[in-house]
mmCIF file of C-alpha atoms in Angstrom:
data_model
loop_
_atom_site.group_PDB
_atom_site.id
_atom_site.type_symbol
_atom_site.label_atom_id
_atom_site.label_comp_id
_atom_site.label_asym_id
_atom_site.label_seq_id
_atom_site.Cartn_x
_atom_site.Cartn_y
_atom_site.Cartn_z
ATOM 1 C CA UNK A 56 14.129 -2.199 10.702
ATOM 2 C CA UNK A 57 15.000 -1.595 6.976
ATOM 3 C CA UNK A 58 14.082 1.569 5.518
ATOM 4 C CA UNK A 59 13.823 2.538 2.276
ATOM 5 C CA UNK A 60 14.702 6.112 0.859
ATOM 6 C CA UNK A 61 13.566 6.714 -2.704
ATOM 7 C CA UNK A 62 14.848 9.420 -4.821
ATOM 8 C CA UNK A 63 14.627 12.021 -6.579
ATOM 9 C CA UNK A 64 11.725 13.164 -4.474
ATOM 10 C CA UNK A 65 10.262 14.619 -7.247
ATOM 11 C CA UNK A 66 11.105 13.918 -11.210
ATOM 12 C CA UNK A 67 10.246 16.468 -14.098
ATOM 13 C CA UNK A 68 9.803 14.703 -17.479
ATOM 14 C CA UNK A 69 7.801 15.259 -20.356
ATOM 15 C CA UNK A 70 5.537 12.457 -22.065
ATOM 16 C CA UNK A 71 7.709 10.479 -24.532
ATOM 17 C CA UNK A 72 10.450 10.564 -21.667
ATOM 18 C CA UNK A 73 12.470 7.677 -20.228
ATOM 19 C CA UNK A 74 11.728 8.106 -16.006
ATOM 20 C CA UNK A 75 14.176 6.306 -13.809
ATOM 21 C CA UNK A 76 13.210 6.104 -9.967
ATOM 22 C CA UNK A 77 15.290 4.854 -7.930
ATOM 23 C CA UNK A 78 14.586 3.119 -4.364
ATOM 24 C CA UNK A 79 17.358 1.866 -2.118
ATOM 25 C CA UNK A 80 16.947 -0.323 0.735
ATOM 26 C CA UNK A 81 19.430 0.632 4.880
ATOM 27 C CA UNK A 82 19.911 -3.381 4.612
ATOM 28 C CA UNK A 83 20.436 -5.632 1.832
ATOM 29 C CA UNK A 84 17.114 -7.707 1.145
ATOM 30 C CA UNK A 85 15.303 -10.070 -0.372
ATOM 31 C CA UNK A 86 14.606 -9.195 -3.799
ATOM 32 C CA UNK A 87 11.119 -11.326 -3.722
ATOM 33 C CA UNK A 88 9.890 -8.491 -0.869
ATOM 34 C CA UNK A 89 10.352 -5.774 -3.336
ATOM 35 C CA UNK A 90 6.959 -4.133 -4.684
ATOM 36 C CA UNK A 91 6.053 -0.576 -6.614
ATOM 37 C CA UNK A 92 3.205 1.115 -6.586
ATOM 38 C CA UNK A 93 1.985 4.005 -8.315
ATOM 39 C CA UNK A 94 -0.716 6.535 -7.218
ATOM 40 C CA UNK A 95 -2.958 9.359 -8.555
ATOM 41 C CA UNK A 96 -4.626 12.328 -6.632
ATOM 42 C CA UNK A 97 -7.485 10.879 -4.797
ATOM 43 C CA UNK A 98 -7.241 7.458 -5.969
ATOM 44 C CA UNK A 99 -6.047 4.299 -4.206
ATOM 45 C CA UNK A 100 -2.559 3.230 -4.934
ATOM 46 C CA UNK A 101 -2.476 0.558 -8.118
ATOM 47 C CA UNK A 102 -0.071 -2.743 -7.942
ATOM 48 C CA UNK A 103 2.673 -2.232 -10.586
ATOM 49 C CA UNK A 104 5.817 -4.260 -9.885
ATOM 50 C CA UNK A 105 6.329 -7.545 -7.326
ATOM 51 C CA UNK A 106 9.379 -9.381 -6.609
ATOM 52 C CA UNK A 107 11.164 -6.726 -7.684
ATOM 53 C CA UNK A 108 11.235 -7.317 -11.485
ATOM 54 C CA UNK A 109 8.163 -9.249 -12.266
ATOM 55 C CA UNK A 110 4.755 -6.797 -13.773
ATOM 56 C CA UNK A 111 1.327 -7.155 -11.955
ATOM 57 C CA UNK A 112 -1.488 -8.301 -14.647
ATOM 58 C CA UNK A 113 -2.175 -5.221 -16.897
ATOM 59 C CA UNK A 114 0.842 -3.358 -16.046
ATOM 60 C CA UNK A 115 1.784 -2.029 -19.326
ATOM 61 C CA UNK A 116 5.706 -3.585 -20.118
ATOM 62 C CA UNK A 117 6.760 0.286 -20.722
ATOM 63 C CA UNK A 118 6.932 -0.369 -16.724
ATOM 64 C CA UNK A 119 10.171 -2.421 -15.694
ATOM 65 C CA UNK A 120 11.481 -3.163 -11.812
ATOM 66 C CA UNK A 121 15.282 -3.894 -11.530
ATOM 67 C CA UNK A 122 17.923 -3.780 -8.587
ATOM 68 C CA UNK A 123 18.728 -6.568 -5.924
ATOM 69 C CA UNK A 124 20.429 -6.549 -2.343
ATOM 70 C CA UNK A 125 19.964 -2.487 -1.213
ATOM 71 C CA UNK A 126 19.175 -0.590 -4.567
ATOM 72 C CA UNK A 127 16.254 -0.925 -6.962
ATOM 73 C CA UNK A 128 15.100 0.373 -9.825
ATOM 74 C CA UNK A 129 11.357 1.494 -11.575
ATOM 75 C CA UNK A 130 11.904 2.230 -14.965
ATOM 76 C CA UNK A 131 9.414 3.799 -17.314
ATOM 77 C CA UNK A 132 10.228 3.530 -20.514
ATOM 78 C CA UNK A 133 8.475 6.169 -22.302
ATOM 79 C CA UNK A 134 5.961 8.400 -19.790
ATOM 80 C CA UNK A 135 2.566 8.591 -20.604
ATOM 81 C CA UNK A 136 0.004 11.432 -19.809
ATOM 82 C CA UNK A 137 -1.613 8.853 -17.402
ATOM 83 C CA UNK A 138 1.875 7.473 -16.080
ATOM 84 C CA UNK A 139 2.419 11.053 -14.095
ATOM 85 C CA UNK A 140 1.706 10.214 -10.658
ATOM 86 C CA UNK A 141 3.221 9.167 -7.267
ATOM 87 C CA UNK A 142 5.486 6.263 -7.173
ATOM 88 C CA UNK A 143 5.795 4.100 -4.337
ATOM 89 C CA UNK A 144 8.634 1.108 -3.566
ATOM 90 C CA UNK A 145 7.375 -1.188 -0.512
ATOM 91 C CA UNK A 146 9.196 -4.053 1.442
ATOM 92 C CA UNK A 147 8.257 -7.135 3.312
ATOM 93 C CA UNK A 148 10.226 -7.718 6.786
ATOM 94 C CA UNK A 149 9.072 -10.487 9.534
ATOM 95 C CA UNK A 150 5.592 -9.705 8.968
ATOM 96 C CA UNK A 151 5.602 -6.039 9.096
ATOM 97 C CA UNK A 152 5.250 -3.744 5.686
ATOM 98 C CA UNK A 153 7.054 -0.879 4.735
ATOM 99 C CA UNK A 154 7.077 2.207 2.002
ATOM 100 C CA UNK A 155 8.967 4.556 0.790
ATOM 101 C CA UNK A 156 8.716 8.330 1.220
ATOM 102 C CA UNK A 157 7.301 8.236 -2.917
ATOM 103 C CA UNK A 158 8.912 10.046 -6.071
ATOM 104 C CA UNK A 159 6.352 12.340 -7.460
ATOM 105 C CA UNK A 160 6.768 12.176 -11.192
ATOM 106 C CA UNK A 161 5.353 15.168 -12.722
ATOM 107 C CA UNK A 162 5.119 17.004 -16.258
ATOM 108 C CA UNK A 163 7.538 19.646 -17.267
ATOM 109 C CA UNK B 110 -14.211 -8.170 -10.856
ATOM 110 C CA UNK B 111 -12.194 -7.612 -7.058
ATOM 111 C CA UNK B 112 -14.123 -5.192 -5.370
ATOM 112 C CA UNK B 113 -13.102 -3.445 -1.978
ATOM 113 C CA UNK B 114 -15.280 -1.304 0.115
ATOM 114 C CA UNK B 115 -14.184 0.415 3.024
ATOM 115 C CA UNK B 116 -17.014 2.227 5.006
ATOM 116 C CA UNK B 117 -17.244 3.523 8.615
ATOM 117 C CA UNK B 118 -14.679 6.776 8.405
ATOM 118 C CA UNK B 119 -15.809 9.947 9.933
ATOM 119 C CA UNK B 120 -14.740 12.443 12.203
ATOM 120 C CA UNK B 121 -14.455 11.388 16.322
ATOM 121 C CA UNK B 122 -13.342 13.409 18.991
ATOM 122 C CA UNK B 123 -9.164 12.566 20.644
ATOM 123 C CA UNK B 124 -9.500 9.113 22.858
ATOM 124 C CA UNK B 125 -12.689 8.371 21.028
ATOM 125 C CA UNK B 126 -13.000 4.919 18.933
ATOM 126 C CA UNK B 127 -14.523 3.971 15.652
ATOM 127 C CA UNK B 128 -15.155 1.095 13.855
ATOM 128 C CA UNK B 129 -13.666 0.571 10.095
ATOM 129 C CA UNK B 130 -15.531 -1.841 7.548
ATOM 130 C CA UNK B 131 -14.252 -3.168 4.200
ATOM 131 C CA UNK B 132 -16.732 -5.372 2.305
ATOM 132 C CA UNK B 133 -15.242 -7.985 -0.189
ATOM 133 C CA UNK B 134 -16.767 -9.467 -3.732
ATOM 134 C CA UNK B 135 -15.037 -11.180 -6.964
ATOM 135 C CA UNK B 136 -12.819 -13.592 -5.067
ATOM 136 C CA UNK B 137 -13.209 -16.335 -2.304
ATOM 137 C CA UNK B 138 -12.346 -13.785 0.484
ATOM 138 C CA UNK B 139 -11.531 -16.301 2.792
ATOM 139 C CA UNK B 140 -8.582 -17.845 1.100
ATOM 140 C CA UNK B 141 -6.754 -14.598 0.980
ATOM 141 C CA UNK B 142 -4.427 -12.535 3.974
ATOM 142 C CA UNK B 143 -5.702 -8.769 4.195
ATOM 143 C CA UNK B 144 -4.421 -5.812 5.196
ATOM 144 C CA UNK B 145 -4.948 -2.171 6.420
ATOM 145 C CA UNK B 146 -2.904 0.419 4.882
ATOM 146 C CA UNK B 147 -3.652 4.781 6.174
ATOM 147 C CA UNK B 148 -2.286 7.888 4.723
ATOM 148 C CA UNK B 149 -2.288 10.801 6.486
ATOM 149 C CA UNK B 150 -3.233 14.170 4.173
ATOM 150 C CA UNK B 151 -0.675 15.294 2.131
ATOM 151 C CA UNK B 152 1.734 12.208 3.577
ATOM 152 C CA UNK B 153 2.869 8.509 2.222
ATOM 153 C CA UNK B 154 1.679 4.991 2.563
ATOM 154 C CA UNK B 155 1.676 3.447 5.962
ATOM 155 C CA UNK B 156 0.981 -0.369 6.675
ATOM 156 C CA UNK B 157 -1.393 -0.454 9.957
ATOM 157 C CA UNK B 158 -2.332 -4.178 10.294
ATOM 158 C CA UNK B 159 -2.346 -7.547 8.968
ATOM 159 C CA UNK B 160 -4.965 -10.832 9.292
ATOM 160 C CA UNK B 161 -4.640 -14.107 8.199
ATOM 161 C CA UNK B 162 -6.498 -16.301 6.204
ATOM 162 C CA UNK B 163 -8.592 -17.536 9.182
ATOM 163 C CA UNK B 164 -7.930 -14.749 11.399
ATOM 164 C CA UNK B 165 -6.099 -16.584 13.754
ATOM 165 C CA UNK B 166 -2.720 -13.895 12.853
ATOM 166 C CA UNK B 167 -2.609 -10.455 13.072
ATOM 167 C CA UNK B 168 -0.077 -8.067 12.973
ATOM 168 C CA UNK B 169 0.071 -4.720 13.585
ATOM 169 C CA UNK B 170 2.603 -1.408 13.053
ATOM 170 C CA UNK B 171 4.289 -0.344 16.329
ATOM 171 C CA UNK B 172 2.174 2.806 15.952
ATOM 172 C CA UNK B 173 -1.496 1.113 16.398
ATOM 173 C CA UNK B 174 -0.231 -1.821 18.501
ATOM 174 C CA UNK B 175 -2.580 -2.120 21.680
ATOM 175 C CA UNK B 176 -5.686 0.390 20.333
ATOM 176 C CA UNK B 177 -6.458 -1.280 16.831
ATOM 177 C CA UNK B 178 -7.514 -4.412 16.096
ATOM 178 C CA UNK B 179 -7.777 -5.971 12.897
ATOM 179 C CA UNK B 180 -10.249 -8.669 12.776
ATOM 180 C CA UNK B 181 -12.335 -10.645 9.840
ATOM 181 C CA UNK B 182 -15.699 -12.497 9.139
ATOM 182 C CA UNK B 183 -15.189 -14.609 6.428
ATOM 183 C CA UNK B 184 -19.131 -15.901 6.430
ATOM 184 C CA UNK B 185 -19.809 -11.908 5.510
ATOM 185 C CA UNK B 186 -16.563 -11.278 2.943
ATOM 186 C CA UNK B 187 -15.933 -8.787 5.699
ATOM 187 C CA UNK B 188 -12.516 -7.331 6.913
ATOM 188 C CA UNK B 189 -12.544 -4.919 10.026
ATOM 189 C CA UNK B 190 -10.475 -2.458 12.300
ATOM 190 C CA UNK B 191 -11.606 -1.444 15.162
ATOM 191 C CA UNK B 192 -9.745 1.746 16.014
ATOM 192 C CA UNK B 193 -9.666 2.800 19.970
ATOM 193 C CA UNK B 194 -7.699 5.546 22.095
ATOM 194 C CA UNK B 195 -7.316 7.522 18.631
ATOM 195 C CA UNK B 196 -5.478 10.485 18.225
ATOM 196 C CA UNK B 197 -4.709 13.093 15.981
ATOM 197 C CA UNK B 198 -1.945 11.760 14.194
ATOM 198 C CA UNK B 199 -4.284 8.683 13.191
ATOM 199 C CA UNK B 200 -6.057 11.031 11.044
ATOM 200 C CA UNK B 201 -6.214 9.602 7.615
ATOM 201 C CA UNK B 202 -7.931 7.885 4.528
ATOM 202 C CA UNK B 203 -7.589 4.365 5.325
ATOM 203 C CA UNK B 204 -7.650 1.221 2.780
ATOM 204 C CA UNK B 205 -8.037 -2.252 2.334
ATOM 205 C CA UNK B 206 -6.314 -4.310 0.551
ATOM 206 C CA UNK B 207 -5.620 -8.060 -0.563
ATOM 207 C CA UNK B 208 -2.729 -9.644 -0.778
ATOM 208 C CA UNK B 209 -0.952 -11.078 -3.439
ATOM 209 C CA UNK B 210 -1.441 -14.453 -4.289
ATOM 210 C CA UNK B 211 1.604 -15.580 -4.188
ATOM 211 C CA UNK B 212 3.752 -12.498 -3.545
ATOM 212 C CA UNK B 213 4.690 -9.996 -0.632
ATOM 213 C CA UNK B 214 2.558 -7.198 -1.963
ATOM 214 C CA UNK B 215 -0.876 -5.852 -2.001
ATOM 215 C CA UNK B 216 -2.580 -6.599 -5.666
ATOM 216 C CA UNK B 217 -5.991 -4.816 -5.010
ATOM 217 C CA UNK B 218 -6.661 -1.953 -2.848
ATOM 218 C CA UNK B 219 -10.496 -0.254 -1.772
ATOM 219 C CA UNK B 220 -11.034 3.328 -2.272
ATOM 220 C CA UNK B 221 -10.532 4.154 1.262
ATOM 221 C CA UNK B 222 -12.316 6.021 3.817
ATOM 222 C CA UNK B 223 -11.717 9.023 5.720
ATOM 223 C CA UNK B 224 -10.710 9.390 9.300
ATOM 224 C CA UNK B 225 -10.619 12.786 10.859
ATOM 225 C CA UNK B 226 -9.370 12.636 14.616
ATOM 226 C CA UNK B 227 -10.154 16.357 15.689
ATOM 227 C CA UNK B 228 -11.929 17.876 18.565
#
């Protein structure tokens, strides 16, 4: 089963800041099964990032997905007041889902 | 506008069962793959189950496999879990989500609903 790690667990940035989360994969895989999420207190998580690199409709292009075989990248370009939240990376395996642990990105 | 509602959380005693709803509007239900996804308080995202199109697939995380099943009614726009044998580590807010039209991912997600396993 591949697992992915993301880090730093927790990011402190202030608004106007570049954020760079990073989320890296046990076993290389396919870049199309690579997805981000991002989630506030009490809210359901919203789509951000799918196929690794390609933005959900709406998403902002201060948002950006890189990375290929084990390590991916979210990048956000300048943060937002509304862009502090959790961050979530997600992979598709042989019909099973999995996430990442999250990267809480919070104001300093 | 997609809209997901889940309904049917609540609190149920260890080994007891309960019956998860998540109503569908905005999109031809049936031509889309579902999902359950839980998260435990204070925890991360965890994939439960999956359902096909027709229902005639389902998947499920090693954790649920043999006491949930995921099932659909695509007359009613309808997803469903039925939860049995819970326990306390299936306490959680649990949502619903579509998938992606043409991607591995989850585009629209319900508000979830809460599941406390406690005696």
């Amino acid at each position: 089963e591949i697992v992915l790690t993301q880090s730093p667990g927790t990011l402190s940035l202030s608004p106007g800041e570049r954020a760079t989360l990073s989320c890296r994969a046990s076993q290389s895989l396919n870049s199309n099964y690579l997805a981000w999420y991002q989630q506030k207190p009490g809210q359901a998580p919203r789509f951000l990032i799918f196929g690794a690199s390609s933005r959900a409709t709406g998403i902002p292009d201060r948002f950006s997905g890189s990375g290929s075989g084990t390590d991916f990248t979210l990048t956000i370009s300048r943060l937002e007041p509304e862009d502090f939240a959790v961050y979530y990376c997600q992979r598709y395996d042989s019909s099973s889902w999995t996430f990442g642990q999250g990267t809480k990105v919070e104001i300093k | 506008e997609v809209q997901l509602l889940e309904s049917g959380g609540g609190l149920v005693q260890p080994g007891g069962s309960l019956r998860l709803s998540c109503a569908a509007s905005g999109f031809t239900f049936s031509t889309y793959a579902m999902y359950w996804v839980r998260q435990a308080p204070g925890k991360g995202l965890e994939w439960v189950s999956s359902i096909s199109t027709s229902g005639g697939s389902t998947y499920y995380a090693d954790s649920v496999k043999g006491r949930f099943t995921i099932s659909r009614d695509n007359s009613k726009n309808t997803l469903y879990l039925q939860m049995n044998s819970l326990r306390a580590e299936d306490t959680a807010v649990y949502f619903c989500a579509r998938k992606c039209g043409d991607c591995y991912s989850f585009d629209s997600w319900g508000q979830g609903t809460l599941v406390t396993v406690s005696s």
